[in-house]
Structures are given as C-alpha cells and as structure tokens.
CSV table of C-alpha atoms in Angstrom, one decimal:
chain,number,residue,atom,x,y,z
Z,25,MET,CA,3.1,47.1,36.2
Z,26,LYS,CA,6.3,47.5,34.1
Z,27,ASN,CA,7.6,44.2,35.4
Z,28,ILE,CA,4.3,42.5,34.6
Z,29,ALA,CA,4.3,43.8,31.2
Z,30,GLY,CA,8.0,42.8,30.7
Z,31,LEU,CA,7.0,39.3,31.9
Z,32,ALA,CA,4.3,39.1,29.5
Z,33,VAL,CA,6.6,40.0,26.6
Z,34,ILE,CA,9.1,37.4,27.8
Z,35,LEU,CA,6.3,34.7,28.0
Z,36,ALA,CA,5.0,35.7,24.6
Z,37,THR,CA,8.5,35.4,23.1
Z,38,LEU,CA,9.0,32.0,24.8
Z,39,SER,CA,5.7,30.9,23.4
Z,40,LEU,CA,6.7,31.9,19.9
Z,41,PHE,CA,10.0,30.0,20.3
Z,42,ALA,CA,8.1,26.9,21.6
Z,43,GLY,CA,5.7,27.0,18.7
Z,44,ALA,CA,8.6,27.3,16.2
Z,45,ALA,CA,10.3,24.3,17.8
Z,46,GLN,CA,7.1,22.3,17.7
Z,47,ALA,CA,6.7,23.2,14.0
Z,48,GLN,CA,10.2,21.7,13.3
Z,49,GLU,CA,9.4,18.4,15.0
Z,50,THR,CA,9.6,15.7,12.4
Z,51,ILE,CA,7.5,12.8,11.5
Z,52,ARG,CA,9.5,10.1,9.7
Z,53,LEU,CA,7.5,8.0,7.3
Z,54,GLY,CA,8.6,5.1,5.2
Z,55,VAL,CA,7.4,4.9,1.7
Z,56,SER,CA,8.1,2.8,-1.3
Z,57,PHE,CA,5.7,3.4,-4.2
Z,58,PHE,CA,3.0,5.8,-5.6
Z,59,PRO,CA,0.8,7.5,-4.3
Z,60,PHE,CA,2.9,7.9,-1.3
Z,61,HIS,CA,6.1,8.5,-3.2
Z,62,SER,CA,6.7,9.6,-6.7
Z,63,ALA,CA,10.0,8.7,-8.6
Z,64,ASP,CA,9.4,11.9,-10.4
Z,65,ASP,CA,9.9,14.8,-8.1
Z,66,THR,CA,7.9,17.1,-10.2
Z,67,LYS,CA,4.8,15.0,-9.7
Z,68,PRO,CA,2.7,15.3,-6.4
Z,69,ASP,CA,2.1,12.5,-4.0
Z,70,ILE,CA,-0.4,12.2,-1.2
Z,71,LEU,CA,2.0,13.2,1.6
Z,72,THR,CA,2.6,16.5,-0.4
Z,73,ALA,CA,-1.2,17.0,-0.5
Z,74,ILE,CA,-1.7,16.5,3.2
Z,75,ALA,CA,1.4,18.4,4.3
Z,76,PRO,CA,-0.4,21.6,5.1
Z,77,GLU,CA,-2.8,19.8,7.5
Z,78,ILE,CA,0.2,18.0,9.2
Z,79,GLU,CA,2.1,21.2,9.4
Z,80,ALA,CA,-0.9,22.9,11.0
Z,81,ALA,CA,-0.7,20.3,13.8
Z,82,GLY,CA,2.9,21.3,14.5
Z,83,TYR,CA,4.8,18.8,12.4
Z,84,LYS,CA,6.6,18.3,9.1
Z,85,VAL,CA,7.1,15.0,7.2
Z,86,GLU,CA,10.4,13.4,6.4
Z,87,LYS,CA,10.1,10.6,3.8
Z,88,THR,CA,12.4,7.6,3.8
Z,89,VAL,CA,12.1,5.8,0.5
Z,90,PHE,CA,12.6,2.1,0.5
Z,91,LEU,CA,13.5,0.7,-3.0
Z,92,ASN,CA,12.6,-2.7,-1.4
Z,93,TYR,CA,9.4,-2.2,0.5
Z,94,ALA,CA,10.2,-5.4,2.6
Z,95,GLU,CA,12.8,-3.2,4.5
Z,96,ALA,CA,10.3,-0.7,5.7
Z,97,ASN,CA,8.9,-2.9,8.6
Z,98,PRO,CA,12.2,-3.8,10.1
Z,99,ALA,CA,13.0,-0.1,10.1
Z,100,LEU,CA,9.7,0.8,11.8
Z,101,ALA,CA,10.1,-2.0,14.4
Z,102,ASN,CA,13.6,-0.9,15.2
Z,103,GLY,CA,12.4,2.8,15.8
Z,104,GLU,CA,14.3,4.1,12.6
Z,105,ILE,CA,11.0,5.7,11.4
Z,106,ASP,CA,7.7,6.6,13.0
Z,107,GLY,CA,5.4,4.9,10.7
Z,108,ASN,CA,5.2,3.5,7.2
Z,109,LEU,CA,2.7,3.3,4.2
Z,110,ILE,CA,3.7,0.2,2.4
Z,111,GLN,CA,1.3,-2.5,3.4
Z,112,HIS,CA,-2.1,-4.0,4.4
Z,113,LYS,CA,-3.0,-5.7,7.7
Z,114,LEU,CA,-2.4,-9.2,6.5
Z,115,TYR,CA,1.1,-8.5,5.4
Z,116,MET,CA,1.8,-6.8,8.6
Z,117,ASP,CA,0.4,-9.6,10.7
Z,118,ILE,CA,2.7,-12.0,9.0
Z,119,PHE,CA,5.6,-9.8,9.8
Z,120,ASN,CA,4.7,-9.6,13.5
Z,121,ASP,CA,4.2,-13.3,13.7
Z,122,ARG,CA,7.6,-13.9,12.2
Z,123,THR,CA,9.7,-11.4,14.1
Z,124,GLY,CA,7.8,-10.7,17.3
Z,125,ALA,CA,7.2,-7.1,16.4
Z,126,LYS,CA,4.2,-5.3,17.6
Z,127,LEU,CA,3.1,-3.1,14.6
Z,128,ALA,CA,-0.4,-1.9,14.3
Z,129,ILE,CA,-2.6,-0.4,11.7
Z,130,ALA,CA,-3.3,3.3,12.6
Z,131,GLN,CA,-5.4,4.1,9.5
Z,132,PRO,CA,-6.5,2.3,6.2
Z,133,VAL,CA,-5.8,4.6,3.3
Z,134,TYR,CA,-7.0,3.0,0.2
Z,135,HIS,CA,-8.0,-0.3,-1.6
Z,136,ALA,CA,-5.8,-1.1,-4.5
Z,137,THR,CA,-7.3,-2.4,-7.7
Z,138,PHE,CA,-5.8,-5.9,-7.9
Z,139,ALA,CA,-6.2,-7.5,-11.2
Z,140,LEU,CA,-5.4,-10.3,-13.6
Z,141,TYR,CA,-3.7,-8.6,-16.6
Z,142,SER,CA,-3.4,-9.9,-20.2
Z,143,GLY,CA,-2.3,-8.3,-23.3
Z,144,ALA,CA,-2.6,-11.5,-25.2
Z,145,TYR,CA,-6.1,-12.6,-24.4
Z,146,SER,CA,-9.3,-10.6,-24.6
Z,147,SER,CA,-11.5,-12.8,-22.2
Z,148,LEU,CA,-11.1,-15.5,-19.7
Z,149,ASP,CA,-12.6,-18.0,-22.1
Z,150,ALA,CA,-9.7,-17.4,-24.5
Z,151,ILE,CA,-7.0,-18.5,-22.1
Z,152,PRO,CA,-5.6,-21.8,-23.5
Z,153,ASP,CA,-4.7,-25.0,-21.7
Z,154,GLY,CA,-1.3,-24.9,-20.1
Z,155,GLU,CA,-0.8,-21.1,-20.0
Z,156,THR,CA,1.6,-19.7,-17.5
Z,157,VAL,CA,0.5,-17.1,-14.9
Z,158,PHE,CA,2.8,-14.9,-13.0
Z,159,ILE,CA,1.7,-14.4,-9.4
Z,160,PRO,CA,3.6,-12.6,-6.3
Z,161,ASN,CA,5.6,-14.9,-4.2
Z,162,ASP,CA,5.4,-13.2,-0.8
Z,163,GLY,CA,2.8,-15.3,0.9
Z,164,VAL,CA,0.0,-13.0,1.6
Z,165,ASN,CA,-0.1,-11.6,-2.0
Z,166,THR,CA,0.2,-15.2,-3.3
Z,167,ALA,CA,-2.9,-16.0,-1.5
Z,168,ARG,CA,-4.6,-12.9,-2.7
Z,169,ALA,CA,-3.7,-13.8,-6.3
Z,170,LEU,CA,-5.2,-17.3,-5.8
Z,171,LEU,CA,-8.4,-15.9,-4.3
Z,172,LEU,CA,-8.7,-13.7,-7.3
Z,173,LEU,CA,-8.2,-16.6,-9.8
Z,174,GLN,CA,-10.7,-18.6,-7.9
Z,175,SER,CA,-13.4,-15.8,-8.2
Z,176,ALA,CA,-12.6,-15.7,-11.9
Z,177,GLY,CA,-13.4,-19.3,-12.1
Z,178,LEU,CA,-9.9,-20.4,-13.3
Z,179,VAL,CA,-9.1,-22.5,-10.2
Z,180,GLU,CA,-10.6,-23.8,-7.0
Z,181,LEU,CA,-9.1,-23.8,-3.7
Z,182,GLY,CA,-9.5,-26.3,-0.7
Z,183,GLU,CA,-12.1,-25.4,2.1
Z,184,GLY,CA,-10.7,-22.9,4.5
Z,185,ALA,CA,-7.9,-21.8,2.2
Z,186,ILE,CA,-8.1,-18.0,2.4
Z,187,TYR,CA,-5.3,-15.6,3.6
Z,188,GLU,CA,-2.6,-18.3,3.7
Z,189,ALA,CA,-3.5,-20.1,0.5
Z,190,SER,CA,-0.7,-21.3,-1.6
Z,191,PRO,CA,-0.6,-23.2,-5.0
Z,192,ALA,CA,-0.6,-26.4,-2.9
Z,193,ASP,CA,-4.2,-25.6,-1.9
Z,194,ILE,CA,-5.5,-25.6,-5.6
Z,195,THR,CA,-7.9,-28.6,-5.8
Z,196,ALA,CA,-9.1,-27.9,-9.3
Z,197,ASN,CA,-7.2,-26.4,-12.2
Z,198,PRO,CA,-9.4,-27.1,-15.4
Z,199,ARG,CA,-7.0,-25.1,-17.6
Z,200,ASN,CA,-3.9,-26.7,-16.3
Z,201,LEU,CA,-2.5,-23.3,-15.6
Z,202,LYS,CA,1.2,-23.1,-14.6
Z,203,PHE,CA,2.1,-20.7,-11.8
Z,204,VAL,CA,5.4,-18.9,-11.7
Z,205,GLN,CA,5.9,-17.0,-8.4
Z,206,THR,CA,8.0,-13.8,-8.7
Z,207,PRO,CA,8.9,-11.0,-6.3
Z,208,LEU,CA,6.0,-8.4,-6.2
Z,209,THR,CA,8.2,-5.7,-7.6
Z,210,ALA,CA,9.4,-8.0,-10.5
Z,211,THR,CA,6.0,-9.5,-11.7
Z,212,ALA,CA,5.5,-6.7,-14.2
Z,213,GLY,CA,8.9,-7.2,-15.8
Z,214,ALA,CA,8.5,-11.1,-16.0
Z,215,TYR,CA,4.9,-10.6,-17.5
Z,216,ASP,CA,6.3,-8.1,-20.1
Z,217,GLU,CA,9.3,-10.4,-21.1
Z,218,ALA,CA,6.9,-13.4,-21.5
Z,219,GLY,CA,4.8,-11.6,-24.0
Z,220,ARG,CA,2.2,-10.1,-21.6
Z,221,LYS,CA,0.1,-13.2,-21.4
Z,222,LEU,CA,-1.1,-13.5,-17.9
Z,223,ALA,CA,0.0,-12.0,-14.5
Z,224,VAL,CA,-1.8,-11.0,-11.3
Z,225,MET,CA,-0.4,-7.7,-10.0
Z,226,TYR,CA,-1.1,-4.3,-8.4
Z,227,PRO,CA,-1.7,-1.3,-10.7
Z,228,THR,CA,1.3,0.4,-9.1
Z,229,PHE,CA,3.6,-2.1,-10.7
Z,230,ALA,CA,1.6,-2.3,-13.9
Z,231,ARG,CA,2.2,1.4,-14.3
Z,232,SER,CA,5.9,0.6,-15.0
Z,233,LEU,CA,4.6,-0.8,-18.2
Z,234,GLU,CA,2.5,2.4,-18.8
Z,235,LEU,CA,-0.6,0.4,-18.0
Z,236,GLU,CA,-3.4,2.6,-16.3
Z,237,GLY,CA,-7.0,2.5,-16.0
Z,238,ASP,CA,-8.5,-0.7,-17.5
Z,239,ALA,CA,-5.6,-1.2,-19.9
Z,240,GLU,CA,-4.9,-5.1,-20.1
Z,241,ARG,CA,-7.1,-5.9,-17.1
Z,242,LEU,CA,-8.8,-9.1,-17.9
Z,243,TYR,CA,-10.4,-9.6,-14.5
Z,244,VAL,CA,-10.5,-7.3,-11.5
Z,245,GLU,CA,-10.8,-8.4,-7.9
Z,246,GLU,CA,-14.2,-8.3,-6.3
Z,247,ARG,CA,-14.7,-6.2,-3.2
Z,248,ASN,CA,-16.0,-8.1,-0.3
Z,249,GLY,CA,-15.5,-9.0,3.4
Z,250,ILE,CA,-12.4,-11.0,2.5
Z,251,THR,CA,-10.7,-8.5,0.2
Z,252,ASP,CA,-11.5,-5.5,2.3
Z,253,ALA,CA,-8.7,-6.7,4.6
Z,254,TYR,CA,-6.2,-5.8,1.9
Z,255,ALA,CA,-6.5,-2.0,2.4
Z,256,ILE,CA,-3.1,-0.3,2.1
Z,257,SER,CA,-2.6,1.4,5.5
Z,258,PHE,CA,-0.6,3.6,7.7
Z,259,ALA,CA,1.2,1.4,10.2
Z,260,VAL,CA,3.1,2.3,13.5
Z,261,ASN,CA,4.4,0.6,16.4
Z,262,ALA,CA,1.5,-0.2,18.7
Z,263,LYS,CA,2.8,1.7,21.6
Z,264,ASP,CA,2.6,4.8,19.4
Z,265,LEU,CA,-1.1,4.5,18.4
Z,266,ASP,CA,-2.0,7.4,20.7
Z,267,ASP,CA,1.1,9.5,20.0
Z,268,PRO,CA,0.4,13.0,18.9
Z,269,LYS,CA,2.5,12.4,15.7
Z,270,THR,CA,0.3,9.4,14.8
Z,271,LYS,CA,-2.9,11.3,15.5
Z,272,ALA,CA,-1.7,14.1,13.2
Z,273,VAL,CA,-1.0,11.8,10.3
Z,274,VAL,CA,-4.3,9.8,10.9
Z,275,GLN,CA,-6.3,13.1,10.9
Z,276,ALA,CA,-4.6,14.3,7.6
Z,277,LEU,CA,-5.1,10.9,5.9
Z,278,ARG,CA,-8.9,11.1,6.8
Z,279,SER,CA,-9.1,14.5,5.3
Z,280,ASP,CA,-11.0,15.7,2.2
Z,281,ALA,CA,-7.6,16.6,0.7
Z,282,ALA,CA,-6.3,13.0,1.0
Z,283,ALA,CA,-9.6,11.6,-0.5
Z,284,GLU,CA,-9.6,14.2,-3.3
Z,285,PHE,CA,-5.8,13.5,-4.2
Z,286,LEU,CA,-6.7,9.7,-4.5
Z,287,LYS,CA,-9.6,10.4,-6.7
Z,288,GLN,CA,-7.9,12.8,-8.9
Z,289,ASN,CA,-4.5,11.2,-9.2
Z,290,TYR,CA,-5.0,7.5,-8.2
Z,291,GLY,CA,-8.5,6.9,-9.1
Z,292,TRP,CA,-7.5,4.5,-11.9
Z,293,ALA,CA,-5.8,2.3,-9.2
Z,294,SER,CA,-7.6,2.6,-5.9
Z,295,VAL,CA,-10.7,3.6,-3.8
Z,296,PRO,CA,-10.2,5.6,-0.6
Z,297,ALA,CA,-10.8,3.5,2.6
Z,298,ARG,CA,-11.6,6.2,5.0
C-alpha cells in the first residue's frame, strides 16, 4: 500500500510538472496595428483581453510586431510565427497566389470601417472637378477603395471589376478625379500634407491624425456580400487549422471578452465578425 501511495504522489507530481510545462508553451502571433497591438504599452489590446482564456487552455501569447505588415505573411509561411492578425481573406489569397504559400483563415475577427475622409469638404456634392484622391496602392485595397468610390457615386467601374479592380477599370469619372496611390501606411500622411482634401483609408491609420469616430468621414463603406469578405482575420498555415494552438486562439477570439473589447475600445472603427 505504501508503494502504491508513493507511486500516486510521484504521478501527481509529474502531472503538475506536465501542466506547468504546457502552461509555458508559446503561441507566436504576428501583429502590426491596433487593436491587436498598441504602440503605447500602457493601453490594452485585444490579445491582452483574451490572454486569460488562452492561458486557461495551457498557452501564453508571444507577440511579434511588424512595423511593415507586409512582412507578416512571409514570416508565417516560413514558420517563424504560428499565426498573424494583419489581413482579410482577399489580401491573403493574393499572397498565396503570388508565393505558392498555403495560408488559411482560422477566424474572422472584425470588419473595419473603411471610409472616404475629407477635412476640406462637407458633402460629396462639394467635391470640385479635378480633385485628387489618395487611395491605397496594394492591389486588394486599391480595389476596395474604388468599390467604395463607386458606391458613393463618384466613379463607375467596368462590369465584373470587383476584387481586382484598378484605376484602369474606371469607365466613368464625372468629377475628373485624380488618383494617387500610396502605401496603406502612408495614406494618412499624404492626405494630411495635401490639406486633408480626400483619401480613402482605414480608421486605424486615420487615428495617427487623431481622427476617431465620424471625424472627417465623408462617406462610409456599405456592408454587403462583397465587402463582408474584407473582415480582418486570424490566419495560420492551412496545415495548422486543427492544431490545438490554433483552436485555443480561435476560441478566445470568439469569446465575449473579445467582442466586448472591440465594442468598448474599437467600436469607433469596427464591428465584431464572430
């Protein structure tokens, strides 16, 4: 009986060590912008909000911050991180097509409030002939900007021009608008330097100009079957979709804590996608 009792103690001790080891296992996540990363360490981000749930599943999160978000997909494809939170499915699909990578969306997180901003004009009707509009230059967001301008009635695109639309697909431009394509992260700066006349951008980058809520939003993207494809999501390598690490992050991102964080801290810029 003493031997059995001693064995039970040993097994219990080993179990505790195993649990401790599991609790130390790391999930490496690539992030680039708020709400997944805050440049001010004193402010919370969504990964901090869901950390208790991830820890309860036996993991801890290690963030890798990419100042250039375009570097996050190569890092994921090369196995340097376990997942990232920097993109929507359409952007990911382009990366997969160009590189042969096999990334997949594990969980949509939120729909960003994409908008046409203007500090100079108070209505679409006030936009003068020949005005310049800054739009993103990275393909998928170029198309998204043009679709937004089309829904605002400022341009018309050729039939079938949707997710791969470019300025070359514009068939009608009654205001003779001029389009300047800039890197996504530089659009806000270009807009500011040009007198804040017109730019299509995400609220995350508009925030660098202290623009939150409806500030300087002249027209907001409509939610529909096309624009729903732009949900910012948690991406992993396709082979890891059923990995316990992936499932732990997915469960946490679907939690009430994640939804509440978005509503309280990023409601001015997004709608939860769960």
